[in-house]
Each structure stands twice: as structure tokens, then as C-alpha cells.
Amino acid sequence: KAGVTQTPRYLIKTRGQQVTLSCSPISGHRSVSWYQQTPGQGLQFLFEYFSETQRNKGNFPGRFSGRQFSNSRSEMNVSTLELGDSALYLCASSQLAGWGTDTQYFGPGTRLTVL
Amino acid sequence: QQQVKQSPQSLIVQKGGIPIINCAYENTAFDYFPWYQQFPGKGPALLIAIRPDVSEKKEGRFTISFNKSAKQFSLHIMDSQPGDSATYFCAASSNTGGFKTIFGAGTRLFVKA
């Protein structure tokens, strides 16, 4: 099975712009979670989607949003970029089909730099 | 209640040593406790995971010890090798009210040859 893929891998934007990141989960996985990773804050949970519904959200401002499509692919959008949004954005997928299937598999991440 | 506290922040051991990384959680709703290993430039990869009804789990050189009453769990790496040098994250997950995983802050491990 192919792993979790994320595009693009690297992105450079300027303050005030918006950005859309994409994640394709492992085939058969219905849950997609997004995380922000920075040296100072570690891995922070952004949100989780399951069957096109956002089921859980972390403590991030409304500038961070996401969606999931019927094929389980997910996108994350950040509007009005700030310097502090520079980070590695990781996507993880899970089957969540019952006991023992909640292991998350991570993609390689998208490295976002805001200038 | 949502925090997972991980220590130490960094660790240096000699090859063959047994590094131990500790984590503590507060929310009893967590029911799945994975450990992830991350190399520079890569996403975290699952190493080993445990459920609270088990006190110990071993996979190869990696062992998780779990103390449900103390709400603590730890990772032991037996016969550590330079290739084990990476950042290790503990995590706690719950699928109640939506799936959510909270990660510890990470431990940077360096194994000296």
C-alpha cells in the first residue's frame, strides 16, 4: 500500500497570503488528522476529519481550516499568513475501523515558510 | 487534562546502553498510547503502542512499560545503536467524541558509537 502523501513538500509564502496544503491518506483509511510541528511547540493537533466531517479541533485560530472529500483526501487552508505560521505541517491517517486500528500513519509533511 | 508530559528533553547514551523515556498523562479517557520515532526531515513513524489493559509490551529492542494507576508509561530501548539516534514522541489517543491524539514534547536521543 502506498503511504500518506502530502503536497507540496515545500512552500514559501509572504505574510497576508493564504495557502492550501493537500493530503492523500492510505487507501482504506477514513480518518485524517492534521498537526503543526515547530521546534518550540512540538506537535500540535489542528483538526481531525472522518467521513468528510470535522470531528475534533485543536486550539488554533479560525484562519486554519480544513475539509475532507468523499475519497478521504483532505486539504488544509491557512488564510492571512503570519510569520508564526512557519512550520512543518503533518497529515496522518487512520483506519479507525475498530479496536487496534487507530494507529496513525504520518506523511512526510509540508514545510511552510512565511516571509 | 489534555497534556502529555514527557521527559527528559534530551538524552545521550553509549552504544549498548538502555535509554528510558518517561511520559505521564492526566485524562483517563485516553485508551491508546503509541510511541513515535522521527528522523530529521521525515514525518513521525509508529514504533510501538500499548493499551491500558496491558502492563508491558515488547517489540524487538523496544519495550513499553505501562502503569495505569499512576497514569505513566515509559519506553526502554535495549542495546541501543547509533541508528536509534532520533527524536521520540510519546502520545495518548482517544476516540471518544472524535479521534484525538496528544503528543508529548519529544525526547532527542543521541547514541554514541
PDB file of C-alpha atoms in Angstrom:
ATOM      1  CA  LYS A   1       0.000   0.000   0.000  1.00  0.00           C
ATOM      2  CA  ALA A   2       1.199   3.487  -0.737  1.00  0.00           C
ATOM      3  CA  GLY A   3       1.840   5.634   2.307  1.00  0.00           C
ATOM      4  CA  VAL A   4       0.374   9.004   3.199  1.00  0.00           C
ATOM      5  CA  THR A   5       1.316  11.598   0.624  1.00  0.00           C
ATOM      6  CA  GLN A   6       1.406  15.344   1.106  1.00  0.00           C
ATOM      7  CA  THR A   7       1.784  18.070  -1.460  1.00  0.00           C
ATOM      8  CA  PRO A   8       3.558  20.310  -1.861  1.00  0.00           C
ATOM      9  CA  ARG A   9       6.601  19.310   0.190  1.00  0.00           C
ATOM     10  CA  TYR A  10       7.927  22.856   0.452  1.00  0.00           C
ATOM     11  CA  LEU A  11       6.209  26.197   0.232  1.00  0.00           C
ATOM     12  CA  ILE A  12       7.333  29.779   0.645  1.00  0.00           C
ATOM     13  CA  LYS A  13       4.711  32.473   1.126  1.00  0.00           C
ATOM     14  CA  THR A  14       4.611  36.050   2.340  1.00  0.00           C
ATOM     15  CA  ARG A  15       2.625  37.499   5.210  1.00  0.00           C
ATOM     16  CA  GLY A  16      -1.032  38.060   4.411  1.00  0.00           C
ATOM     17  CA  GLN A  17      -1.208  35.409   1.708  1.00  0.00           C
ATOM     18  CA  GLN A  18      -3.188  32.231   2.003  1.00  0.00           C
ATOM     19  CA  VAL A  19      -2.088  28.651   1.413  1.00  0.00           C
ATOM     20  CA  THR A  20      -3.720  25.279   0.746  1.00  0.00           C
ATOM     21  CA  LEU A  21      -1.998  22.015   1.641  1.00  0.00           C
ATOM     22  CA  SER A  22      -3.115  18.621   0.419  1.00  0.00           C
ATOM     23  CA  CYS A  23      -3.043  15.164   1.975  1.00  0.00           C
ATOM     24  CA  SER A  24      -3.882  11.781   0.465  1.00  0.00           C
ATOM     25  CA  PRO A  25      -4.360   9.117   3.137  1.00  0.00           C
ATOM     26  CA  ILE A  26      -3.516   5.446   2.906  1.00  0.00           C
ATOM     27  CA  SER A  27      -6.127   3.623   0.869  1.00  0.00           C
ATOM     28  CA  GLY A  28      -8.970   2.478   3.113  1.00  0.00           C
ATOM     29  CA  HIS A  29      -8.208   4.980   5.879  1.00  0.00           C
ATOM     30  CA  ARG A  30     -11.145   7.197   6.708  1.00  0.00           C
ATOM     31  CA  SER A  31      -9.680   9.455   9.359  1.00  0.00           C
ATOM     32  CA  VAL A  32      -7.268  12.260   8.551  1.00  0.00           C
ATOM     33  CA  SER A  33      -5.661  14.423  11.219  1.00  0.00           C
ATOM     34  CA  TRP A  34      -3.506  17.498  10.772  1.00  0.00           C
ATOM     35  CA  TYR A  35      -0.685  18.652  13.028  1.00  0.00           C
ATOM     36  CA  GLN A  36       1.604  21.642  13.178  1.00  0.00           C
ATOM     37  CA  GLN A  37       5.177  20.917  14.228  1.00  0.00           C
ATOM     38  CA  THR A  38       7.548  23.657  15.370  1.00  0.00           C
ATOM     39  CA  PRO A  39      10.768  23.449  17.392  1.00  0.00           C
ATOM     40  CA  GLY A  40       9.261  25.458  20.227  1.00  0.00           C
ATOM     41  CA  GLN A  41       5.764  23.935  20.457  1.00  0.00           C
ATOM     42  CA  GLY A  42       6.324  20.387  19.266  1.00  0.00           C
ATOM     43  CA  LEU A  43       3.466  18.523  17.580  1.00  0.00           C
ATOM     44  CA  GLN A  44       0.188  20.340  17.989  1.00  0.00           C
ATOM     45  CA  PHE A  45      -3.145  18.935  16.901  1.00  0.00           C
ATOM     46  CA  LEU A  46      -5.043  21.073  14.404  1.00  0.00           C
ATOM     47  CA  PHE A  47      -8.111  19.019  13.481  1.00  0.00           C
ATOM     48  CA  GLU A  48      -9.424  15.595  12.570  1.00  0.00           C
ATOM     49  CA  TYR A  49     -11.788  14.621   9.775  1.00  0.00           C
ATOM     50  CA  PHE A  50     -13.732  11.430   9.440  1.00  0.00           C
ATOM     51  CA  SER A  51     -16.116  10.705   6.562  1.00  0.00           C
ATOM     52  CA  GLU A  52     -15.992  14.339   5.428  1.00  0.00           C
ATOM     53  CA  THR A  53     -16.908  15.672   8.892  1.00  0.00           C
ATOM     54  CA  GLN A  54     -14.655  17.584  11.231  1.00  0.00           C
ATOM     55  CA  ARG A  55     -14.962  15.715  14.496  1.00  0.00           C
ATOM     56  CA  ASN A  56     -12.298  17.405  16.561  1.00  0.00           C
ATOM     57  CA  LYS A  57     -10.432  20.663  16.566  1.00  0.00           C
ATOM     58  CA  GLY A  58      -7.363  21.897  18.400  1.00  0.00           C
ATOM     59  CA  ASN A  59      -6.724  25.362  19.793  1.00  0.00           C
ATOM     60  CA  PHE A  60      -5.886  27.212  16.629  1.00  0.00           C
ATOM     61  CA  PRO A  61      -7.444  30.429  15.302  1.00  0.00           C
ATOM     62  CA  GLY A  62     -10.144  30.360  12.653  1.00  0.00           C
ATOM     63  CA  ARG A  63      -7.544  31.218   9.995  1.00  0.00           C
ATOM     64  CA  PHE A  64      -6.793  27.488   9.992  1.00  0.00           C
ATOM     65  CA  SER A  65      -9.461  25.430   8.295  1.00  0.00           C
ATOM     66  CA  GLY A  66      -9.754  22.151   6.514  1.00  0.00           C
ATOM     67  CA  ARG A  67     -12.013  19.811   4.670  1.00  0.00           C
ATOM     68  CA  GLN A  68     -12.215  16.207   3.609  1.00  0.00           C
ATOM     69  CA  PHE A  69     -13.528  14.878   0.345  1.00  0.00           C
ATOM     70  CA  SER A  70     -15.550  11.760  -0.328  1.00  0.00           C
ATOM     71  CA  ASN A  71     -12.390   9.863  -1.314  1.00  0.00           C
ATOM     72  CA  SER A  72     -10.919  10.732   2.135  1.00  0.00           C
ATOM     73  CA  ARG A  73      -8.367  13.139   0.680  1.00  0.00           C
ATOM     74  CA  SER A  74      -8.046  16.212   2.812  1.00  0.00           C
ATOM     75  CA  GLU A  75      -6.968  19.800   2.385  1.00  0.00           C
ATOM     76  CA  MET A  76      -5.887  22.322   4.951  1.00  0.00           C
ATOM     77  CA  ASN A  77      -6.101  26.057   4.369  1.00  0.00           C
ATOM     78  CA  VAL A  78      -4.409  28.874   6.233  1.00  0.00           C
ATOM     79  CA  SER A  79      -5.545  32.391   5.436  1.00  0.00           C
ATOM     80  CA  THR A  80      -3.831  35.696   6.208  1.00  0.00           C
ATOM     81  CA  LEU A  81      -0.498  34.049   6.892  1.00  0.00           C
ATOM     82  CA  GLU A  82       1.611  35.264   9.806  1.00  0.00           C
ATOM     83  CA  LEU A  83       5.339  34.752  10.401  1.00  0.00           C
ATOM     84  CA  GLY A  84       4.499  32.405  13.270  1.00  0.00           C
ATOM     85  CA  ASP A  85       2.734  30.037  10.885  1.00  0.00           C
ATOM     86  CA  SER A  86       6.103  28.881   9.573  1.00  0.00           C
ATOM     87  CA  ALA A  87       6.206  25.210  10.491  1.00  0.00           C
ATOM     88  CA  LEU A  88       6.125  21.640   9.284  1.00  0.00           C
ATOM     89  CA  TYR A  89       2.512  20.637   8.673  1.00  0.00           C
ATOM     90  CA  LEU A  90       1.933  16.932   9.068  1.00  0.00           C
ATOM     91  CA  CYS A  91      -1.002  14.875   7.981  1.00  0.00           C
ATOM     92  CA  ALA A  92      -1.762  11.469   9.499  1.00  0.00           C
ATOM     93  CA  SER A  93      -4.325   8.862   8.514  1.00  0.00           C
ATOM     94  CA  SER A  94      -6.001   6.062  10.459  1.00  0.00           C
ATOM     95  CA  GLN A  95      -8.493   3.326   9.682  1.00  0.00           C
ATOM     96  CA  LEU A  96     -10.499   3.748  12.909  1.00  0.00           C
ATOM     97  CA  ALA A  97     -12.408   0.631  11.933  1.00  0.00           C
ATOM     98  CA  GLY A  98     -12.391  -0.887  15.396  1.00  0.00           C
ATOM     99  CA  TRP A  99     -10.090  -1.966  18.196  1.00  0.00           C
ATOM    100  CA  GLY A 100      -6.438  -1.900  17.216  1.00  0.00           C
ATOM    101  CA  THR A 101      -6.867   0.141  14.068  1.00  0.00           C
ATOM    102  CA  ASP A 102      -6.309   3.621  15.475  1.00  0.00           C
ATOM    103  CA  THR A 103      -2.637   3.721  14.650  1.00  0.00           C
ATOM    104  CA  GLN A 104      -1.806   6.938  12.850  1.00  0.00           C
ATOM    105  CA  TYR A 105       0.464   6.890   9.841  1.00  0.00           C
ATOM    106  CA  PHE A 106       2.168  10.161   9.068  1.00  0.00           C
ATOM    107  CA  GLY A 107       3.096  11.718   5.769  1.00  0.00           C
ATOM    108  CA  PRO A 108       6.448  13.443   5.189  1.00  0.00           C
ATOM    109  CA  GLY A 109       4.936  16.854   5.865  1.00  0.00           C
ATOM    110  CA  THR A 110       4.798  20.188   4.071  1.00  0.00           C
ATOM    111  CA  ARG A 111       7.430  22.665   5.159  1.00  0.00           C
ATOM    112  CA  LEU A 112       5.816  26.136   5.086  1.00  0.00           C
ATOM    113  CA  THR A 113       7.974  29.220   5.356  1.00  0.00           C
ATOM    114  CA  VAL A 114       6.299  32.613   5.740  1.00  0.00           C
ATOM    115  CA  LEU A 115       8.443  35.626   4.904  1.00  0.00           C
TER     116      LEU A 115
ATOM    117  CA  GLN B   1      -6.202  17.483  31.419  1.00  0.00           C
ATOM    118  CA  GLN B   2      -5.188  17.225  27.802  1.00  0.00           C
ATOM    119  CA  GLN B   3      -1.429  17.339  28.382  1.00  0.00           C
ATOM    120  CA  VAL B   4       1.072  14.562  27.999  1.00  0.00           C
ATOM    121  CA  LYS B   5       4.280  15.325  29.886  1.00  0.00           C
ATOM    122  CA  GLN B   6       7.450  13.759  28.503  1.00  0.00           C
ATOM    123  CA  SER B   7      10.938  13.627  29.981  1.00  0.00           C
ATOM    124  CA  PRO B   8      13.822  14.001  29.557  1.00  0.00           C
ATOM    125  CA  GLN B   9      14.047  16.599  26.808  1.00  0.00           C
ATOM    126  CA  SER B  10      17.300  15.099  25.573  1.00  0.00           C
ATOM    127  CA  LEU B  11      19.351  12.016  26.289  1.00  0.00           C
ATOM    128  CA  ILE B  12      22.842  10.857  25.407  1.00  0.00           C
ATOM    129  CA  VAL B  13      23.828   7.212  25.906  1.00  0.00           C
ATOM    130  CA  GLN B  14      26.667   4.969  24.861  1.00  0.00           C
ATOM    131  CA  LYS B  15      26.088   2.254  22.288  1.00  0.00           C
ATOM    132  CA  GLY B  16      24.603  -0.756  24.059  1.00  0.00           C
ATOM    133  CA  GLY B  17      23.053   1.380  26.799  1.00  0.00           C
ATOM    134  CA  ILE B  18      19.352   1.375  27.711  1.00  0.00           C
ATOM    135  CA  PRO B  19      17.799   4.820  27.325  1.00  0.00           C
ATOM    136  CA  ILE B  20      14.497   5.282  29.164  1.00  0.00           C
ATOM    137  CA  ILE B  21      11.952   7.922  28.237  1.00  0.00           C
ATOM    138  CA  ASN B  22       9.038   8.670  30.536  1.00  0.00           C
ATOM    139  CA  CYS B  23       5.579  10.068  29.922  1.00  0.00           C
ATOM    140  CA  ALA B  24       2.634  10.969  32.124  1.00  0.00           C
ATOM    141  CA  TYR B  25      -0.950  11.805  31.232  1.00  0.00           C
ATOM    142  CA  GLU B  26      -3.969  13.090  33.113  1.00  0.00           C
ATOM    143  CA  ASN B  27      -7.081  12.324  31.115  1.00  0.00           C
ATOM    144  CA  THR B  28      -8.374   8.818  31.826  1.00  0.00           C
ATOM    145  CA  ALA B  29     -10.324   8.869  28.550  1.00  0.00           C
ATOM    146  CA  PHE B  30      -7.089   8.106  26.696  1.00  0.00           C
ATOM    147  CA  ASP B  31      -7.074   4.469  25.710  1.00  0.00           C
ATOM    148  CA  TYR B  32      -4.212   4.068  23.267  1.00  0.00           C
ATOM    149  CA  PHE B  33      -0.609   5.028  23.893  1.00  0.00           C
ATOM    150  CA  PRO B  34       1.760   4.970  20.913  1.00  0.00           C
ATOM    151  CA  TRP B  35       5.401   5.908  20.646  1.00  0.00           C
ATOM    152  CA  TYR B  36       6.714   7.524  17.503  1.00  0.00           C
ATOM    153  CA  GLN B  37      10.233   7.877  16.172  1.00  0.00           C
ATOM    154  CA  GLN B  38      11.152  10.811  13.966  1.00  0.00           C
ATOM    155  CA  PHE B  39      14.294  11.335  11.948  1.00  0.00           C
ATOM    156  CA  PRO B  40      15.213  14.788  10.601  1.00  0.00           C
ATOM    157  CA  GLY B  41      13.225  15.692   7.507  1.00  0.00           C
ATOM    158  CA  LYS B  42      10.764  12.858   7.981  1.00  0.00           C
ATOM    159  CA  GLY B  43       7.310  12.502   9.498  1.00  0.00           C
ATOM    160  CA  PRO B  44       6.947  10.543  12.752  1.00  0.00           C
ATOM    161  CA  ALA B  45       6.728   6.769  12.343  1.00  0.00           C
ATOM    162  CA  LEU B  46       4.968   4.432  14.768  1.00  0.00           C
ATOM    163  CA  LEU B  47       7.425   2.439  16.842  1.00  0.00           C
ATOM    164  CA  ILE B  48       5.285   0.548  19.333  1.00  0.00           C
ATOM    165  CA  ALA B  49       1.936   1.091  21.055  1.00  0.00           C
ATOM    166  CA  ILE B  50       0.098  -0.193  24.122  1.00  0.00           C
ATOM    167  CA  ARG B  51      -3.410  -0.214  25.554  1.00  0.00           C
ATOM    168  CA  PRO B  52      -4.101   0.403  29.268  1.00  0.00           C
ATOM    169  CA  ASP B  53      -5.171  -3.188  29.944  1.00  0.00           C
ATOM    170  CA  VAL B  54      -1.582  -4.351  29.391  1.00  0.00           C
ATOM    171  CA  SER B  55       1.329  -3.515  31.720  1.00  0.00           C
ATOM    172  CA  GLU B  56       4.164  -4.245  29.322  1.00  0.00           C
ATOM    173  CA  LYS B  57       4.688  -4.753  25.621  1.00  0.00           C
ATOM    174  CA  LYS B  58       7.880  -5.694  23.861  1.00  0.00           C
ATOM    175  CA  GLU B  59       8.706  -5.500  20.178  1.00  0.00           C
ATOM    176  CA  GLY B  60      12.282  -6.292  19.279  1.00  0.00           C
ATOM    177  CA  ARG B  61      14.558  -4.000  21.246  1.00  0.00           C
ATOM    178  CA  PHE B  62      11.734  -1.658  22.237  1.00  0.00           C
ATOM    179  CA  THR B  63       9.645  -2.139  25.397  1.00  0.00           C
ATOM    180  CA  ILE B  64       6.769  -0.087  26.759  1.00  0.00           C
ATOM    181  CA  SER B  65       6.003  -0.261  30.474  1.00  0.00           C
ATOM    182  CA  PHE B  66       2.559   0.999  31.473  1.00  0.00           C
ATOM    183  CA  ASN B  67       1.304   1.932  34.949  1.00  0.00           C
ATOM    184  CA  LYS B  68      -2.392   2.628  34.716  1.00  0.00           C
ATOM    185  CA  SER B  69      -2.895   3.672  38.352  1.00  0.00           C
ATOM    186  CA  ALA B  70      -0.053   6.193  38.141  1.00  0.00           C
ATOM    187  CA  LYS B  71      -1.055   7.267  34.625  1.00  0.00           C
ATOM    188  CA  GLN B  72       2.519   6.850  33.461  1.00  0.00           C
ATOM    189  CA  PHE B  73       4.225   4.944  30.696  1.00  0.00           C
ATOM    190  CA  SER B  74       7.785   4.635  29.519  1.00  0.00           C
ATOM    191  CA  LEU B  75       9.868   3.464  26.584  1.00  0.00           C
ATOM    192  CA  HIS B  76      13.007   1.395  27.036  1.00  0.00           C
ATOM    193  CA  ILE B  77      15.407   0.793  24.166  1.00  0.00           C
ATOM    194  CA  MET B  78      17.580  -2.254  24.747  1.00  0.00           C
ATOM    195  CA  ASP B  79      21.083  -2.494  23.310  1.00  0.00           C
ATOM    196  CA  SER B  80      20.774   0.982  21.764  1.00  0.00           C
ATOM    197  CA  GLN B  81      22.576   1.639  18.492  1.00  0.00           C
ATOM    198  CA  PRO B  82      23.762   4.840  16.785  1.00  0.00           C
ATOM    199  CA  GLY B  83      20.956   4.324  14.240  1.00  0.00           C
ATOM    200  CA  ASP B  84      18.449   4.797  17.079  1.00  0.00           C
ATOM    201  CA  SER B  85      19.525   8.446  17.323  1.00  0.00           C
ATOM    202  CA  ALA B  86      16.277  10.302  16.642  1.00  0.00           C
ATOM    203  CA  THR B  87      13.508  12.230  18.357  1.00  0.00           C
ATOM    204  CA  TYR B  88      10.998  10.097  20.219  1.00  0.00           C
ATOM    205  CA  PHE B  89       7.451  11.193  20.958  1.00  0.00           C
ATOM    206  CA  CYS B  90       5.007   9.559  23.296  1.00  0.00           C
ATOM    207  CA  ALA B  91       1.330  10.140  22.652  1.00  0.00           C
ATOM    208  CA  ALA B  92      -2.089   9.438  24.069  1.00  0.00           C
ATOM    209  CA  SER B  93      -5.160   8.894  21.927  1.00  0.00           C
ATOM    210  CA  SER B  94      -8.874   8.717  22.458  1.00  0.00           C
ATOM    211  CA  ASN B  95     -11.700   8.022  20.045  1.00  0.00           C
ATOM    212  CA  THR B  96     -14.362   9.405  22.362  1.00  0.00           C
ATOM    213  CA  GLY B  97     -16.130  12.399  20.846  1.00  0.00           C
ATOM    214  CA  GLY B  98     -13.872  12.341  17.827  1.00  0.00           C
ATOM    215  CA  PHE B  99     -10.414  10.925  17.405  1.00  0.00           C
ATOM    216  CA  LYS B 100      -7.684  12.967  19.038  1.00  0.00           C
ATOM    217  CA  THR B 101      -4.020  12.363  19.782  1.00  0.00           C
ATOM    218  CA  ILE B 102      -1.986  14.487  22.159  1.00  0.00           C
ATOM    219  CA  PHE B 103       1.773  14.282  21.804  1.00  0.00           C
ATOM    220  CA  GLY B 104       4.499  14.736  24.373  1.00  0.00           C
ATOM    221  CA  ALA B 105       7.124  17.398  23.697  1.00  0.00           C
ATOM    222  CA  GLY B 106       9.643  14.863  22.398  1.00  0.00           C
ATOM    223  CA  THR B 107      13.000  13.485  23.533  1.00  0.00           C
ATOM    224  CA  ARG B 108      16.087  13.887  21.399  1.00  0.00           C
ATOM    225  CA  LEU B 109      18.161  10.746  21.776  1.00  0.00           C
ATOM    226  CA  PHE B 110      21.793  10.524  20.741  1.00  0.00           C
ATOM    227  CA  VAL B 111      23.545   7.174  20.889  1.00  0.00           C
ATOM    228  CA  LYS B 112      27.326   7.477  20.861  1.00  0.00           C
ATOM    229  CA  ALA B 113      29.247   4.881  18.883  1.00  0.00           C
TER     230      ALA B 113
END
